[in-house]
Amino acid sequence: MNKINIKRMLLAGLAMFVMWIAIEILLEGVIADLIFGMSTMEMLAEEIEFREWSALNFWINTIIPILNCTVLIWLYASLRPMYGVGTRTALITSAFGIILGFALFINFVNLGLLPLKATLIEAVFEAIEFPIAMLTGAAIYEGQEKWVQPAE
């Protein structure tokens, strides 16, 4: 239980990333459009001028979140000896990520880099996306045999 399975960690990090993107498309695109009449990206675009992206920008914008997801799976795996395998530890790990993310949001709003309204909406969506993605990644890390334990 104390040894981190690197292959599973990498696979779980990728799975967490894919789930995060899927939920983000649903929440920040579809649901936001239904509730606010525009996606969160459109809300941000109203107040922030985005520059044209190169292929390098797209690669960086993909690699960094995959790296972040993999580091969070590593944190989950590291916390397992203390909190056990499963949902509780995954949610504790997601709480760390949410706190760090909110700190970044607060700092970006404080610096004037992000508008307050769109950032608050984004923060609410991230608080939903994060635990679901983390639970998915943790389940992949553990595999079916450990994640689904029979009731006693």
Coordinates of N, CA and C in Angstrom, one line a residue:
M1 N 0.8 -1.2 0.0 CA 0.0 0.0 0.0 C 0.9 1.3 0.0
N2 N 2.1 1.2 0.5 CA 2.9 2.4 0.6 C 3.7 2.7 -0.7
K3 N 3.8 1.8 -1.6 CA 4.5 2.0 -2.8 C 3.6 2.6 -3.9
I4 N 4.0 3.7 -4.5 CA 3.2 4.3 -5.6 C 3.5 3.6 -6.9
N5 N 2.4 3.2 -7.5 CA 2.4 2.5 -8.8 C 2.5 3.6 -9.9
I6 N 3.7 3.8 -10.5 CA 3.9 4.9 -11.4 C 3.1 4.7 -12.7
K7 N 3.0 3.5 -13.2 CA 2.2 3.4 -14.4 C 0.7 3.7 -14.2
R8 N 0.2 3.2 -13.0 CA -1.2 3.6 -12.7 C -1.4 5.0 -12.4
M9 N -0.4 5.7 -11.8 CA -0.4 7.1 -11.5 C -0.5 7.9 -12.8
L10 N 0.3 7.5 -13.8 CA 0.2 8.2 -15.1 C -1.1 8.0 -15.8
L11 N -1.6 6.8 -15.8 CA -2.9 6.4 -16.4 C -4.0 7.2 -15.7
A12 N -4.0 7.2 -14.4 CA -5.0 7.9 -13.6 C -5.0 9.4 -13.8
G13 N -3.8 9.9 -13.9 CA -3.6 11.4 -14.2 C -4.3 11.7 -15.5
L14 N -4.0 10.9 -16.5 CA -4.6 11.1 -17.8 C -6.2 11.0 -17.8
A15 N -6.6 9.9 -17.1 CA -8.1 9.7 -16.9 C -8.7 10.9 -16.2
M16 N -8.1 11.4 -15.2 CA -8.6 12.6 -14.4 C -8.7 13.8 -15.3
F17 N -7.7 14.0 -16.2 CA -7.7 15.1 -17.1 C -8.8 15.0 -18.1
V18 N -9.0 13.8 -18.7 CA -10.1 13.6 -19.6 C -11.5 13.8 -19.0
M19 N -11.7 13.3 -17.8 CA -12.9 13.5 -17.1 C -13.1 15.0 -16.8
W20 N -12.1 15.7 -16.4 CA -12.2 17.1 -16.1 C -12.6 17.9 -17.3
I21 N -12.0 17.6 -18.5 CA -12.4 18.3 -19.7 C -13.8 18.0 -20.1
A22 N -14.3 16.7 -19.9 CA -15.7 16.4 -20.3 C -16.6 17.1 -19.4
I23 N -16.4 17.2 -18.1 CA -17.3 17.9 -17.2 C -17.2 19.4 -17.4
E24 N -16.0 19.9 -17.7 CA -15.8 21.3 -18.0 C -16.7 21.7 -19.2
I25 N -16.6 20.9 -20.3 CA -17.4 21.2 -21.5 C -18.9 21.3 -21.1
L26 N -19.4 20.3 -20.3 CA -20.8 20.2 -19.9 C -21.1 21.4 -19.0
L27 N -20.4 21.7 -18.0 CA -20.7 22.8 -17.1 C -20.4 24.2 -17.6
E28 N -19.2 24.4 -18.1 CA -18.8 25.8 -18.5 C -19.3 26.1 -19.9
G29 N -19.7 25.1 -20.7 CA -20.2 25.4 -22.0 C -21.7 25.3 -22.0
V30 N -22.3 24.1 -21.9 CA -23.7 23.8 -22.0 C -24.5 24.4 -20.8
I31 N -24.2 24.1 -19.6 CA -24.9 24.5 -18.4 C -24.8 26.1 -18.3
A32 N -23.6 26.6 -18.4 CA -23.5 28.1 -18.3 C -24.3 28.8 -19.4
D33 N -24.3 28.2 -20.6 CA -25.0 28.8 -21.7 C -26.5 28.8 -21.4
L34 N -27.0 27.7 -20.8 CA -28.4 27.7 -20.4 C -28.8 28.6 -19.3
I35 N -27.9 28.8 -18.3 CA -28.2 29.6 -17.1 C -27.9 31.1 -17.5
F36 N -26.8 31.4 -18.1 CA -26.3 32.8 -18.2 C -26.4 33.3 -19.7
G37 N -26.8 32.4 -20.6 CA -26.9 32.8 -22.0 C -25.6 32.9 -22.7
M38 N -24.5 32.5 -22.1 CA -23.2 32.4 -22.7 C -22.3 31.5 -21.9
S39 N -21.2 31.0 -22.5 CA -20.3 30.1 -21.8 C -19.4 31.0 -20.9
T40 N -18.7 30.3 -20.0 CA -17.7 31.1 -19.2 C -16.6 31.7 -20.0
M41 N -16.2 31.0 -21.1 CA -15.2 31.6 -22.0 C -15.7 32.9 -22.6
E42 N -17.0 32.9 -23.0 CA -17.5 34.1 -23.6 C -17.6 35.2 -22.6
M43 N -17.9 34.8 -21.4 CA -18.0 35.8 -20.3 C -16.6 36.5 -20.1
L44 N -15.6 35.6 -20.1 CA -14.2 36.1 -20.0 C -13.8 37.0 -21.2
A45 N -14.2 36.5 -22.3 CA -13.8 37.2 -23.6 C -14.4 38.6 -23.7
E46 N -15.6 38.8 -23.0 CA -16.2 40.2 -22.9 C -15.3 41.2 -22.2
E47 N -14.5 40.7 -21.3 CA -13.7 41.6 -20.5 C -12.2 41.5 -20.6
I48 N -11.7 40.4 -21.3 CA -10.3 40.2 -21.5 C -10.1 40.0 -22.9
E49 N -9.0 40.6 -23.4 CA -8.6 40.4 -24.8 C -7.7 39.3 -24.9
F50 N -8.1 38.2 -25.6 CA -7.3 37.0 -25.8 C -6.4 37.2 -27.0
R51 N -5.2 36.8 -26.9 CA -4.3 36.9 -28.1 C -4.5 35.6 -29.0
E52 N -4.0 35.6 -30.1 CA -4.0 34.5 -31.0 C -3.1 33.4 -30.5
W53 N -3.5 32.2 -30.5 CA -2.7 31.1 -30.0 C -1.9 30.3 -31.1
S54 N -0.7 30.0 -30.8 CA 0.1 29.1 -31.7 C -0.1 27.7 -31.3
A55 N 0.5 26.8 -32.0 CA 0.5 25.4 -31.7 C 1.2 25.2 -30.3
L56 N 2.2 25.9 -30.0 CA 2.9 25.8 -28.8 C 2.0 26.2 -27.6
N57 N 1.2 27.2 -27.8 CA 0.2 27.6 -26.7 C -0.7 26.4 -26.4
F58 N -1.2 25.8 -27.5 CA -2.2 24.7 -27.3 C -1.5 23.5 -26.6
W59 N -0.2 23.2 -26.9 CA 0.5 22.1 -26.3 C 0.7 22.4 -24.8
I60 N 1.2 23.6 -24.5 CA 1.4 24.0 -23.1 C 0.1 23.9 -22.3
N61 N -1.0 24.4 -22.9 CA -2.3 24.4 -22.3 C -2.8 23.0 -22.1
T62 N -2.3 22.0 -22.7 CA -2.7 20.6 -22.5 C -1.7 19.9 -21.6
I63 N -0.5 20.2 -21.7 CA 0.5 19.5 -20.9 C 0.5 19.9 -19.4
I64 N 0.3 21.1 -19.2 CA 0.3 21.6 -17.8 C -0.9 21.0 -17.0
P65 N -2.1 21.0 -17.5 CA -3.2 20.3 -16.8 C -3.0 18.8 -16.6
I66 N -2.4 18.2 -17.6 CA -2.2 16.7 -17.5 C -1.1 16.5 -16.3
L67 N -0.1 17.4 -16.3 CA 0.9 17.3 -15.2 C 0.2 17.6 -13.9
N68 N -0.6 18.6 -13.8 CA -1.3 18.9 -12.6 C -2.2 17.7 -12.1
C69 N -2.9 17.1 -13.0 CA -3.7 16.0 -12.6 C -2.9 14.8 -12.2
T70 N -1.7 14.6 -12.8 CA -0.9 13.5 -12.4 C -0.3 13.8 -11.0
V71 N 0.1 15.0 -10.7 CA 0.6 15.4 -9.4 C -0.5 15.2 -8.4
L72 N -1.7 15.5 -8.7 CA -2.8 15.3 -7.7 C -3.1 13.8 -7.5
I73 N -2.9 13.0 -8.5 CA -3.0 11.5 -8.3 C -1.9 11.1 -7.4
W74 N -0.7 11.6 -7.6 CA 0.5 11.3 -6.7 C 0.1 11.7 -5.3
L75 N -0.5 12.8 -5.1 CA -0.9 13.3 -3.8 C -1.9 12.3 -3.2
Y76 N -2.8 11.9 -4.0 CA -3.8 10.9 -3.5 C -3.1 9.6 -3.1
A77 N -2.2 9.1 -3.9 CA -1.5 7.9 -3.6 C -0.7 8.1 -2.4
S78 N -0.1 9.2 -2.2 CA 0.7 9.5 -1.0 C -0.1 9.6 0.3
L79 N -1.4 10.0 0.2 CA -2.3 10.1 1.3 C -3.0 8.8 1.7
R80 N -2.9 7.8 0.8 CA -3.6 6.6 1.1 C -3.2 5.9 2.4
P81 N -1.9 5.9 2.8 CA -1.5 5.2 4.0 C -2.1 5.9 5.2
M82 N -2.3 7.2 5.1 CA -2.9 8.0 6.3 C -4.4 7.9 6.3
Y83 N -5.1 8.0 5.2 CA -6.5 8.1 5.2 C -7.2 6.8 4.6
G84 N -6.5 5.9 4.0 CA -7.1 4.7 3.4 C -7.4 4.9 1.9
V85 N -7.8 3.8 1.3 CA -8.1 3.8 -0.1 C -9.6 4.2 -0.3
G86 N -9.8 5.1 -1.3 CA -11.2 5.4 -1.7 C -11.6 6.8 -1.7
T87 N -12.9 6.9 -1.6 CA -13.6 8.2 -1.8 C -13.1 9.3 -0.8
R88 N -13.0 8.9 0.4 CA -12.6 9.9 1.4 C -11.3 10.6 1.1
T89 N -10.3 9.7 0.8 CA -9.0 10.2 0.5 C -9.0 11.0 -0.8
A90 N -9.8 10.6 -1.8 CA -9.9 11.3 -3.1 C -10.5 12.7 -2.8
L91 N -11.5 12.8 -2.0 CA -12.1 14.1 -1.7 C -11.2 15.0 -0.8
I92 N -10.4 14.4 0.0 CA -9.4 15.2 0.8 C -8.4 15.8 -0.2
T93 N -8.0 15.0 -1.1 CA -7.0 15.4 -2.2 C -7.6 16.5 -3.0
S94 N -8.9 16.4 -3.4 CA -9.5 17.4 -4.2 C -9.7 18.7 -3.4
A95 N -9.9 18.6 -2.1 CA -9.9 19.8 -1.2 C -8.6 20.6 -1.3
F96 N -7.5 19.9 -1.3 CA -6.2 20.6 -1.5 C -6.2 21.3 -2.8
G97 N -6.6 20.7 -3.9 CA -6.6 21.3 -5.2 C -7.5 22.5 -5.3
I98 N -8.7 22.3 -4.7 CA -9.7 23.4 -4.7 C -9.1 24.7 -4.0
I99 N -8.5 24.4 -2.8 CA -8.0 25.5 -2.0 C -6.9 26.3 -2.8
L100 N -6.0 25.5 -3.5 CA -4.9 26.1 -4.3 C -5.5 26.8 -5.5
G101 N -6.5 26.2 -6.1 CA -7.1 26.9 -7.3 C -7.8 28.2 -6.9
F102 N -8.6 28.2 -5.8 CA -9.2 29.4 -5.3 C -8.2 30.5 -5.0
A103 N -7.1 30.1 -4.4 CA -6.1 31.0 -4.0 C -5.5 31.7 -5.3
L104 N -5.4 30.9 -6.4 CA -4.9 31.5 -7.7 C -6.0 32.4 -8.2
F105 N -7.3 32.0 -8.2 CA -8.4 32.9 -8.6 C -8.4 34.2 -7.9
I106 N -8.3 34.2 -6.6 CA -8.3 35.4 -5.8 C -7.1 36.3 -6.2
N107 N -6.0 35.7 -6.3 CA -4.8 36.5 -6.7 C -5.0 37.1 -8.1
F108 N -5.5 36.4 -9.1 CA -5.7 36.9 -10.4 C -6.8 38.0 -10.4
V109 N -7.8 37.9 -9.6 CA -8.8 39.0 -9.5 C -8.2 40.2 -8.9
N110 N -7.4 39.9 -7.8 CA -6.7 41.0 -7.1 C -5.8 41.8 -8.0
L111 N -5.1 41.1 -8.9 CA -4.1 41.7 -9.8 C -4.8 42.4 -11.0
G112 N -6.1 42.1 -11.1 CA -6.9 42.7 -12.2 C -6.8 41.9 -13.5
L113 N -6.3 40.7 -13.4 CA -6.1 39.9 -14.6 C -7.4 39.1 -15.0
L114 N -8.3 38.9 -14.0 CA -9.6 38.3 -14.3 C -10.7 39.1 -13.7
P115 N -11.9 39.1 -14.4 CA -13.0 39.8 -13.8 C -13.7 39.0 -12.7
L116 N -14.2 39.7 -11.7 CA -14.7 39.1 -10.5 C -15.9 38.2 -10.9
K117 N -16.9 38.6 -11.6 CA -18.1 37.8 -11.8 C -17.8 36.5 -12.5
A118 N -17.1 36.6 -13.6 CA -16.8 35.4 -14.4 C -15.9 34.4 -13.6
T119 N -15.0 35.0 -12.8 CA -14.1 34.2 -11.9 C -14.9 33.5 -10.8
L120 N -15.9 34.1 -10.2 CA -16.7 33.5 -9.2 C -17.5 32.3 -9.8
I121 N -18.1 32.5 -11.0 CA -18.8 31.5 -11.7 C -17.8 30.3 -12.0
E122 N -16.7 30.6 -12.5 CA -15.7 29.6 -12.8 C -15.3 28.9 -11.6
A123 N -15.1 29.6 -10.4 CA -14.8 28.9 -9.2 C -15.8 27.9 -8.7
V124 N -17.1 28.3 -8.9 CA -18.2 27.4 -8.5 C -18.1 26.1 -9.4
F125 N -17.9 26.3 -10.7 CA -17.8 25.2 -11.6 C -16.6 24.3 -11.3
E126 N -15.5 24.9 -11.0 CA -14.3 24.1 -10.6 C -14.5 23.3 -9.3
A127 N -15.3 23.9 -8.4 CA -15.6 23.1 -7.2 C -16.4 21.9 -7.4
I128 N -17.1 21.9 -8.5 CA -17.9 20.7 -8.9 C -17.0 19.8 -9.8
E129 N -16.3 20.3 -10.7 CA -15.5 19.5 -11.6 C -14.4 18.8 -10.9
F130 N -13.7 19.4 -9.9 CA -12.6 18.9 -9.3 C -12.8 17.6 -8.6
P131 N -13.8 17.5 -7.7 CA -14.0 16.2 -7.0 C -14.4 15.1 -7.9
I132 N -15.2 15.4 -8.9 CA -15.6 14.3 -9.8 C -14.4 13.8 -10.6
A133 N -13.6 14.7 -11.1 CA -12.4 14.3 -11.8 C -11.5 13.5 -10.9
M134 N -11.3 14.0 -9.7 CA -10.4 13.3 -8.7 C -10.9 11.9 -8.4
L135 N -12.2 11.8 -8.2 CA -12.8 10.5 -7.9 C -12.5 9.5 -9.1
T136 N -12.7 10.0 -10.3 CA -12.4 9.2 -11.4 C -10.9 8.8 -11.5
G137 N -10.0 9.7 -11.3 CA -8.6 9.4 -11.3 C -8.2 8.4 -10.2
A138 N -8.8 8.6 -9.0 CA -8.5 7.7 -7.9 C -9.0 6.3 -8.2
A139 N -10.2 6.2 -8.7 CA -10.7 4.9 -9.1 C -9.9 4.2 -10.1
I140 N -9.4 4.9 -11.1 CA -8.5 4.3 -12.1 C -7.2 3.9 -11.4
Y141 N -6.7 4.7 -10.5 CA -5.4 4.4 -9.8 C -5.6 3.1 -9.0
E142 N -6.7 2.9 -8.3 CA -6.9 1.8 -7.5 C -7.3 0.5 -8.3
G143 N -8.0 0.7 -9.4 CA -8.4 -0.4 -10.2 C -9.7 -1.0 -9.5
Q144 N -10.4 -1.7 -10.3 CA -11.8 -2.2 -9.8 C -11.7 -3.0 -8.5
E145 N -10.7 -3.8 -8.4 CA -10.6 -4.7 -7.2 C -10.5 -4.0 -5.9
K146 N -9.9 -2.9 -5.8 CA -9.7 -2.2 -4.6 C -10.8 -1.1 -4.4
W147 N -11.2 -0.5 -5.4 CA -12.1 0.6 -5.3 C -13.5 0.2 -4.9
V148 N -14.0 -0.9 -5.5 CA -15.3 -1.5 -5.1 C -15.1 -2.6 -4.2
Q149 N -15.3 -2.3 -2.9 CA -15.1 -3.3 -1.8 C -16.4 -3.8 -1.4
P150 N -16.5 -5.1 -1.2 CA -17.8 -5.7 -0.7 C -18.2 -5.1 0.6
A151 N -19.5 -5.0 0.8 CA -20.1 -4.5 2.1 C -20.0 -5.7 3.1
E152 N -19.6 -5.3 4.3 CA -19.5 -6.3 5.4 C -20.7 -6.4 6.3

